Short mmCIF file of C-alpha atoms and ligand atoms in Angstrom, two decimals:
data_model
loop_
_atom_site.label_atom_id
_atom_site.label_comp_id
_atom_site.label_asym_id
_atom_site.label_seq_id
_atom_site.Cartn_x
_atom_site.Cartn_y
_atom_site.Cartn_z
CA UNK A 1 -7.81 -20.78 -12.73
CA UNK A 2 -7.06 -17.32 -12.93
CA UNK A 3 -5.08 -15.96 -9.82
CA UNK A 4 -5.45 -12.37 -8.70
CA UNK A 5 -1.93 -10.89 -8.80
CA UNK A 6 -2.48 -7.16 -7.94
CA UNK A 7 -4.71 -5.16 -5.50
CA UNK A 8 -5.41 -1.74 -4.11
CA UNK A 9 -3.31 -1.03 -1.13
CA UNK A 10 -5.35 -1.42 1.78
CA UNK A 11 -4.18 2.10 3.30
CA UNK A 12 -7.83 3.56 3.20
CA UNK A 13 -7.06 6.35 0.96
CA UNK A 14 -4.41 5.29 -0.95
CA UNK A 15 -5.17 4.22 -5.06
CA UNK A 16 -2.04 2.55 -5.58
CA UNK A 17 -2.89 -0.56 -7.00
CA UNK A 18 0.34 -3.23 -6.44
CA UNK A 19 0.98 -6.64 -7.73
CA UNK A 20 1.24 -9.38 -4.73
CA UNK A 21 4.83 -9.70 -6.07
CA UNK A 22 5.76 -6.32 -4.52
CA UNK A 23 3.25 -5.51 -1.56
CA UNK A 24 4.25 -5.28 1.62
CA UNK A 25 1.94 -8.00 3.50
CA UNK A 26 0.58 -6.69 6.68
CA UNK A 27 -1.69 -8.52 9.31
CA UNK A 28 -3.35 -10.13 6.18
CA UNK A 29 -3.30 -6.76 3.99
CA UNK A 30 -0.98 -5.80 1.23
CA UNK A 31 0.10 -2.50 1.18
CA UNK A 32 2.11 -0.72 -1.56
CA UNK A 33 4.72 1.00 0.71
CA UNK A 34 6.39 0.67 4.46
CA UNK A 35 4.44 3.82 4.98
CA UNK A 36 1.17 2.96 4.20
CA UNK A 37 1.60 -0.45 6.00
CA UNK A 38 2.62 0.82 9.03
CA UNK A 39 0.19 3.93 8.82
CA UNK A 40 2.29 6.75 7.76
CA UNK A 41 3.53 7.33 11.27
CA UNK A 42 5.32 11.17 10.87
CA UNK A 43 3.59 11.87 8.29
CA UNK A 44 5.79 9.93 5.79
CA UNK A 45 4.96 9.56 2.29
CA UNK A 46 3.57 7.23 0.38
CA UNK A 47 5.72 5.63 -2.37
CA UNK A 48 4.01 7.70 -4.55
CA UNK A 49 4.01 11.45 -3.66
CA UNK A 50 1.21 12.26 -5.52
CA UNK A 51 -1.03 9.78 -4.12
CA UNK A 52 -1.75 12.39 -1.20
CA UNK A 53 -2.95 9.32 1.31
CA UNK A 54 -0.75 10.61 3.95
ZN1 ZN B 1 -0.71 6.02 -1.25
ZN1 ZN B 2 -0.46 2.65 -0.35
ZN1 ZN B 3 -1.14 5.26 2.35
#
């Protein structure tokens, strides 16, 4: 059975797409970065600067 080993990062407008490996699991979610996961509180970046989700 084939097992699903990457997803989008659940930050709504974030397109990173991470592997289960490295997400940052969050109330059920996986999320690509701290920031994302915890909802870019100051404004921080996402892991990838050009992603623009912040
Ligand atoms: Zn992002
Ligand atoms: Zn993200
Ligand atoms: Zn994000």
């Amino acid at each position: 059975m084939a097992t699903v080993t990457s997803m989008k990062c659940a930050c709504e407008k974030c397109l990173c797409v991470v592997s289960l490996e490295d997400a940052i699991a969050k109330d059920g979610k996986y999320y690509c970065c701290e920031a994302c996961a915890n909802g870019h509180p100051n404004d921080q970046d996402c892991q990838q600067k050009e992603c623009g989700c912040s």
